[in-house]
Amino acid sequence: MPLVDITRHDVKAWAADLLTSGMDPATVQRCVALLSASLVAAVDAGIITANPASRLRLANADNTRERYLTKDEAFRLLDEIPEGIPRAMAAMFFGTGLRWGEAAGATLQRLDSDSGVFRVAETWDDKLKQPKDYPKGRRRRTVPVPDWTLAYLEPLVVARRGGFIFLSADGTPLDHHNYRSRIWIPAVKRAGLDDVHLHDARHTYASWLTQDGVPLDEVGRLLGHVSPLTMHRYAHLAETPSVAVFGALSRPEPRGADVGQDAAPGDSNALQFRPRRTG
């Protein structure tokens, strides 16, 4: 791949793939060190401006775990998250696969509810507490927003014309640490789940698509991955022939539910929603 397209995330994903393939951690360190030396040479030659492998903290073999939730697990967790903004934020993660900064920085101007799509073009910087241009090495993209996710978003955006979608009590985007510690972790415990990280919602989104037959290159585009290396982790999940993205993200039907029955987003016992709007 072009040197200018290599990101720190790509290097980490490559190192993780080497670890999971059985390579000794020390050997992986040496491989990354060799790559880093090559990238230093590229910086010195003026080909790239920075070394994405510089001072990279690599995960140990035991830290390469990835948790994929089933749809039943995901929506059980969703029902345990407080209604309103916290639950809508989680629905955005599971329904679109956005990174934290992409969701925290999501604005109304980028959401087209009628077409059911969201344009990923900015991200929120938790450290600087301000939005920033989309990082170099990532491509802006448009992702579909399934109807059940829109159902949680609509109360937040009705009668509003602009601004951030997910706002805290003081009118600023949500804080990652607070959301994780006060919202996510308690909800995981109440849902009776183990070892579920906030970023696992993104992995889960990718696994749903892949298992439903959506091609890996399309999943990679929806996730905003530039390098195909990062999609290797989902290759073993590609087992079925379907290519329907919205079908892969449909909400599961509870036992005994009446087909076609409308439901409020907060009702955990009735999960049927309206058809996708095409207007």
CSV table of C-alpha atoms in Angstrom, one decimal:
chain,number,residue,atom,x,y,z
A,1,MET,CA,0.0,0.0,0.0
A,2,PRO,CA,1.2,3.6,-0.5
A,3,LEU,CA,3.4,4.9,2.3
A,4,VAL,CA,1.2,7.9,2.8
A,5,ASP,CA,-1.8,5.7,3.5
A,6,ILE,CA,-0.3,3.7,6.4
A,7,THR,CA,-1.8,4.7,9.7
A,8,ARG,CA,-0.9,3.8,13.3
A,9,HIS,CA,-4.0,1.7,13.4
A,10,ASP,CA,-2.9,-0.2,10.3
A,11,VAL,CA,0.5,-1.0,12.0
A,12,LYS,CA,-1.2,-2.2,15.1
A,13,ALA,CA,-3.7,-4.3,13.2
A,14,TRP,CA,-0.7,-5.9,11.2
A,15,ALA,CA,1.1,-6.6,14.5
A,16,ALA,CA,-2.1,-8.2,16.0
A,17,ASP,CA,-2.4,-10.4,12.9
A,18,LEU,CA,1.2,-11.6,13.3
A,19,LEU,CA,0.5,-12.4,17.0
A,20,THR,CA,-2.7,-14.3,16.3
A,21,SER,CA,-1.0,-16.3,13.5
A,22,GLY,CA,1.3,-17.7,16.2
A,23,MET,CA,4.4,-15.5,15.8
A,24,ASP,CA,6.4,-15.0,19.0
A,25,PRO,CA,5.8,-11.5,20.5
A,26,ALA,CA,9.5,-10.7,20.5
A,27,THR,CA,9.6,-11.5,16.7
A,28,VAL,CA,6.6,-9.2,16.1
A,29,GLN,CA,8.5,-6.5,17.9
A,30,ARG,CA,11.4,-6.9,15.6
A,31,CYS,CA,9.2,-6.9,12.5
A,32,VAL,CA,7.6,-3.6,13.6
A,33,ALA,CA,11.0,-2.2,14.5
A,34,LEU,CA,12.2,-3.0,10.9
A,35,LEU,CA,9.1,-1.4,9.4
A,36,SER,CA,9.6,1.7,11.6
A,37,ALA,CA,13.2,2.0,10.5
A,38,SER,CA,12.0,1.9,6.9
A,39,LEU,CA,9.4,4.6,7.6
A,40,VAL,CA,12.1,6.8,9.2
A,41,ALA,CA,14.0,6.6,6.0
A,42,ALA,CA,10.8,7.6,4.1
A,43,VAL,CA,10.4,10.6,6.5
A,44,ASP,CA,14.1,11.6,5.9
A,45,ALA,CA,13.5,11.4,2.1
A,46,GLY,CA,10.5,13.7,2.4
A,47,ILE,CA,8.0,11.0,1.2
A,48,ILE,CA,5.9,11.1,4.4
A,49,THR,CA,5.8,13.7,7.1
A,50,ALA,CA,5.7,11.4,10.2
A,51,ASN,CA,6.5,7.8,11.1
A,52,PRO,CA,3.2,6.0,12.0
A,53,ALA,CA,5.1,3.2,13.7
A,54,SER,CA,7.1,5.5,16.0
A,55,ARG,CA,7.0,4.6,19.7
A,56,LEU,CA,4.0,2.3,19.0
A,57,ARG,CA,2.7,0.4,22.1
A,58,LEU,CA,2.0,-3.1,20.9
A,59,ALA,CA,-0.6,-5.3,22.5
A,60,ASN,CA,0.5,-8.6,24.0
A,61,ALA,CA,-0.8,-11.8,22.5
A,62,ASP,CA,-3.4,-12.0,25.3
A,63,ASN,CA,-4.7,-8.5,24.5
A,64,THR,CA,-5.7,-9.2,20.9
A,65,ARG,CA,-9.1,-10.4,22.0
A,66,GLU,CA,-12.2,-9.3,20.1
A,67,ARG,CA,-15.7,-9.7,21.4
A,68,TYR,CA,-18.5,-10.1,18.9
A,69,LEU,CA,-22.0,-9.8,20.3
A,70,THR,CA,-25.0,-11.7,19.0
A,71,LYS,CA,-28.0,-9.5,18.1
A,72,ASP,CA,-29.8,-10.8,21.2
A,73,GLU,CA,-26.9,-9.8,23.4
A,74,ALA,CA,-26.5,-6.4,21.7
A,75,PHE,CA,-30.2,-5.5,22.1
A,76,ARG,CA,-30.3,-6.8,25.6
A,77,LEU,CA,-27.4,-4.5,26.4
A,78,LEU,CA,-29.1,-1.7,24.6
A,79,ASP,CA,-32.2,-2.1,26.7
A,80,GLU,CA,-30.1,-1.7,29.9
A,81,ILE,CA,-28.7,1.6,28.8
A,82,PRO,CA,-30.6,4.7,30.1
A,83,GLU,CA,-33.1,6.0,27.6
A,84,GLY,CA,-32.6,9.2,25.7
A,85,ILE,CA,-29.1,10.3,24.6
A,86,PRO,CA,-27.1,7.5,26.2
A,87,ARG,CA,-29.2,4.7,24.5
A,88,ALA,CA,-29.3,6.6,21.2
A,89,MET,CA,-25.5,6.9,21.3
A,90,ALA,CA,-25.2,3.1,21.8
A,91,ALA,CA,-27.7,2.5,19.0
A,92,MET,CA,-25.5,4.6,16.7
A,93,PHE,CA,-22.5,2.5,17.5
A,94,PHE,CA,-24.3,-0.8,16.9
A,95,GLY,CA,-26.2,0.4,13.9
A,96,THR,CA,-23.4,2.3,12.0
A,97,GLY,CA,-20.1,1.0,13.4
A,98,LEU,CA,-18.8,4.5,14.0
A,99,ARG,CA,-15.7,5.1,16.1
A,100,TRP,CA,-16.2,7.1,19.4
A,101,GLY,CA,-14.9,10.4,18.0
A,102,GLU,CA,-17.0,10.0,14.8
A,103,ALA,CA,-20.2,9.5,16.9
A,104,ALA,CA,-19.4,12.1,19.5
A,105,GLY,CA,-18.7,14.6,16.7
A,106,ALA,CA,-21.8,13.7,14.7
A,107,THR,CA,-23.9,16.7,13.6
A,108,LEU,CA,-27.4,17.1,12.4
A,109,GLN,CA,-26.1,18.5,9.1
A,110,ARG,CA,-24.5,15.1,8.3
A,111,LEU,CA,-27.7,13.1,9.0
A,112,ASP,CA,-30.2,12.5,6.3
A,113,SER,CA,-33.1,10.8,8.2
A,114,ASP,CA,-35.3,10.6,5.1
A,115,SER,CA,-32.7,8.6,3.1
A,116,GLY,CA,-31.4,6.8,6.2
A,117,VAL,CA,-27.7,7.7,5.7
A,118,PHE,CA,-25.0,9.5,7.7
A,119,ARG,CA,-22.0,11.3,6.3
A,120,VAL,CA,-18.8,10.7,8.3
A,121,ALA,CA,-16.8,13.8,7.8
A,122,GLU,CA,-15.6,15.2,11.2
A,123,THR,CA,-14.5,13.7,14.5
A,124,TRP,CA,-14.5,14.9,18.1
A,125,ASP,CA,-11.2,15.3,20.0
A,126,ASP,CA,-11.8,14.3,23.6
A,127,LYS,CA,-8.5,15.8,24.8
A,128,LEU,CA,-8.8,19.2,23.0
A,129,LYS,CA,-12.6,19.2,23.6
A,130,GLN,CA,-13.3,20.4,20.1
A,131,PRO,CA,-14.1,19.0,16.6
A,132,LYS,CA,-11.3,18.5,14.1
A,133,ASP,CA,-11.0,17.7,10.5
A,134,TYR,CA,-11.1,14.1,9.6
A,135,PRO,CA,-7.7,12.5,10.3
A,136,LYS,CA,-5.3,12.1,7.4
A,137,GLY,CA,-5.2,8.5,6.2
A,138,ARG,CA,-8.9,8.0,6.7
A,139,ARG,CA,-11.5,8.4,4.0
A,140,ARG,CA,-14.8,10.3,4.5
A,141,ARG,CA,-17.6,8.0,3.9
A,142,THR,CA,-21.4,7.6,3.9
A,143,VAL,CA,-23.0,4.9,6.0
A,144,PRO,CA,-26.6,3.6,6.1
A,145,VAL,CA,-28.5,4.1,9.3
A,146,PRO,CA,-31.0,1.3,9.9
A,147,ASP,CA,-34.6,2.2,10.9
A,148,TRP,CA,-34.3,1.0,14.5
A,149,THR,CA,-31.3,3.3,15.0
A,150,LEU,CA,-33.2,6.2,13.5
A,151,ALA,CA,-36.0,5.5,15.9
A,152,TYR,CA,-33.7,6.3,18.8
A,153,LEU,CA,-32.3,9.4,17.1
A,154,GLU,CA,-35.5,11.0,16.1
A,155,PRO,CA,-36.5,12.3,19.5
A,156,LEU,CA,-33.0,14.0,19.8
A,157,VAL,CA,-33.2,15.8,16.4
A,158,VAL,CA,-36.9,16.7,16.0
A,159,ALA,CA,-37.4,20.5,15.6
A,160,ARG,CA,-33.6,21.0,15.5
A,161,ARG,CA,-31.7,22.3,12.5
A,162,GLY,CA,-28.1,22.1,13.5
A,163,GLY,CA,-25.5,21.2,16.1
A,164,PHE,CA,-24.2,18.0,17.6
A,165,ILE,CA,-26.6,15.1,17.8
A,166,PHE,CA,-25.5,13.8,21.2
A,167,LEU,CA,-25.2,16.5,23.8
A,168,SER,CA,-24.4,16.3,27.5
A,169,ALA,CA,-26.3,18.4,30.1
A,170,ASP,CA,-24.0,21.3,29.6
A,171,GLY,CA,-24.6,21.3,25.8
A,172,THR,CA,-21.2,19.8,24.8
A,173,PRO,CA,-20.5,16.4,23.2
A,174,LEU,CA,-20.4,13.4,25.5
A,175,ASP,CA,-17.1,12.6,27.3
A,176,HIS,CA,-15.7,9.1,26.5
A,177,HIS,CA,-14.5,8.4,30.0
A,178,ASN,CA,-17.8,9.4,31.6
A,179,TYR,CA,-19.9,7.4,29.1
A,180,ARG,CA,-17.8,4.3,29.5
A,181,SER,CA,-17.6,4.4,33.3
A,182,ARG,CA,-21.1,5.7,34.1
A,183,ILE,CA,-23.2,4.3,31.3
A,184,TRP,CA,-21.6,1.4,29.4
A,185,ILE,CA,-19.9,-0.7,32.1
A,186,PRO,CA,-23.0,-0.6,34.5
A,187,ALA,CA,-25.3,-1.6,31.6
A,188,VAL,CA,-23.0,-4.5,30.6
A,189,LYS,CA,-23.3,-5.8,34.1
A,190,ARG,CA,-27.0,-5.4,34.3
A,191,ALA,CA,-27.3,-7.2,31.0
A,192,GLY,CA,-25.4,-10.2,32.4
A,193,LEU,CA,-22.6,-9.9,29.8
A,194,ASP,CA,-18.9,-10.4,30.4
A,195,ASP,CA,-15.9,-8.7,28.9
A,196,VAL,CA,-17.7,-6.2,26.6
A,197,HIS,CA,-15.7,-3.1,25.7
A,198,LEU,CA,-17.2,0.0,24.2
A,199,HIS,CA,-15.2,-0.5,21.0
A,200,ASP,CA,-16.7,-4.0,20.7
A,201,ALA,CA,-19.9,-2.4,19.3
A,202,ARG,CA,-17.9,-1.6,16.2
A,203,HIS,CA,-16.5,-5.1,16.0
A,204,THR,CA,-20.0,-6.4,16.4
A,205,TYR,CA,-21.3,-4.2,13.6
A,206,ALA,CA,-18.7,-5.6,11.3
A,207,SER,CA,-19.4,-9.2,12.4
A,208,TRP,CA,-23.1,-8.9,11.6
A,209,LEU,CA,-22.4,-7.6,8.1
A,210,THR,CA,-19.7,-10.2,7.4
A,211,GLN,CA,-21.8,-13.1,8.7
A,212,ASP,CA,-24.7,-12.0,6.6
A,213,GLY,CA,-22.5,-12.1,3.4
A,214,VAL,CA,-21.6,-8.5,2.9
A,215,PRO,CA,-18.2,-8.5,1.1
A,216,LEU,CA,-15.2,-7.7,3.2
A,217,ASP,CA,-14.2,-4.8,1.0
A,218,GLU,CA,-17.7,-3.2,1.5
A,219,VAL,CA,-17.5,-3.8,5.2
A,220,GLY,CA,-14.1,-2.1,5.2
A,221,ARG,CA,-15.5,0.9,3.3
A,222,LEU,CA,-18.4,1.2,5.8
A,223,LEU,CA,-15.9,1.1,8.7
A,224,GLY,CA,-13.7,3.7,7.1
A,225,HIS,CA,-10.6,1.4,6.7
A,226,VAL,CA,-8.1,2.4,4.1
A,227,SER,CA,-6.0,-0.7,4.4
A,228,PRO,CA,-7.3,-4.2,3.6
A,229,LEU,CA,-5.0,-5.5,6.4
A,230,THR,CA,-7.5,-4.4,9.0
A,231,MET,CA,-10.2,-6.6,7.6
A,232,HIS,CA,-8.4,-9.9,8.0
A,233,ARG,CA,-9.8,-10.3,11.5
A,234,TYR,CA,-13.3,-10.7,10.0
A,235,ALA,CA,-12.5,-13.1,7.2
A,236,HIS,CA,-13.4,-16.2,9.1
A,237,LEU,CA,-16.9,-14.8,9.7
A,238,ALA,CA,-17.7,-14.6,6.0
A,239,GLU,CA,-19.9,-17.7,5.5
A,240,THR,CA,-23.2,-16.7,3.9
A,241,PRO,CA,-23.9,-15.3,0.4
A,242,SER,CA,-26.3,-12.3,1.2
A,243,VAL,CA,-25.1,-8.8,0.2
A,244,ALA,CA,-27.9,-6.8,1.9
A,245,VAL,CA,-26.5,-4.3,4.3
A,246,PHE,CA,-29.8,-3.2,5.9
A,247,GLY,CA,-30.9,-6.8,6.2
A,248,ALA,CA,-27.8,-7.6,8.2
A,249,LEU,CA,-28.6,-4.8,10.6
A,250,SER,CA,-32.2,-5.7,11.2
A,251,ARG,CA,-33.4,-5.9,14.8
A,252,PRO,CA,-34.3,-9.4,16.1
A,253,GLU,CA,-37.9,-10.2,16.7
A,254,PRO,CA,-38.8,-11.3,20.3
A,255,ARG,CA,-40.7,-14.5,20.9
A,256,GLY,CA,-44.4,-14.0,20.8
A,257,ALA,CA,-44.3,-10.5,19.2
A,258,ASP,CA,-47.1,-9.6,16.9
A,259,VAL,CA,-45.8,-9.1,13.4
A,260,GLY,CA,-46.2,-5.5,12.2
A,261,GLN,CA,-46.8,-4.1,15.7
A,262,ASP,CA,-45.3,-0.6,16.2
A,263,ALA,CA,-43.2,-0.1,19.3
A,264,ALA,CA,-41.5,2.7,21.1
A,265,PRO,CA,-37.7,2.6,21.2
A,266,GLY,CA,-37.7,2.1,25.0
A,267,ASP,CA,-40.0,-0.9,24.9
A,268,SER,CA,-37.8,-4.0,25.3
A,269,ASN,CA,-40.7,-6.4,24.7
A,270,ALA,CA,-41.8,-5.0,21.3
A,271,LEU,CA,-39.1,-4.6,18.8
A,272,GLN,CA,-40.9,-4.0,15.5
A,273,PHE,CA,-40.4,-0.7,13.7
A,274,ARG,CA,-41.7,1.1,10.7
A,275,PRO,CA,-40.4,0.3,7.2
A,276,ARG,CA,-37.4,2.2,6.0
A,277,ARG,CA,-38.3,5.6,4.5
A,278,THR,CA,-37.2,6.3,1.0
A,279,GLY,CA,-38.5,9.9,0.7
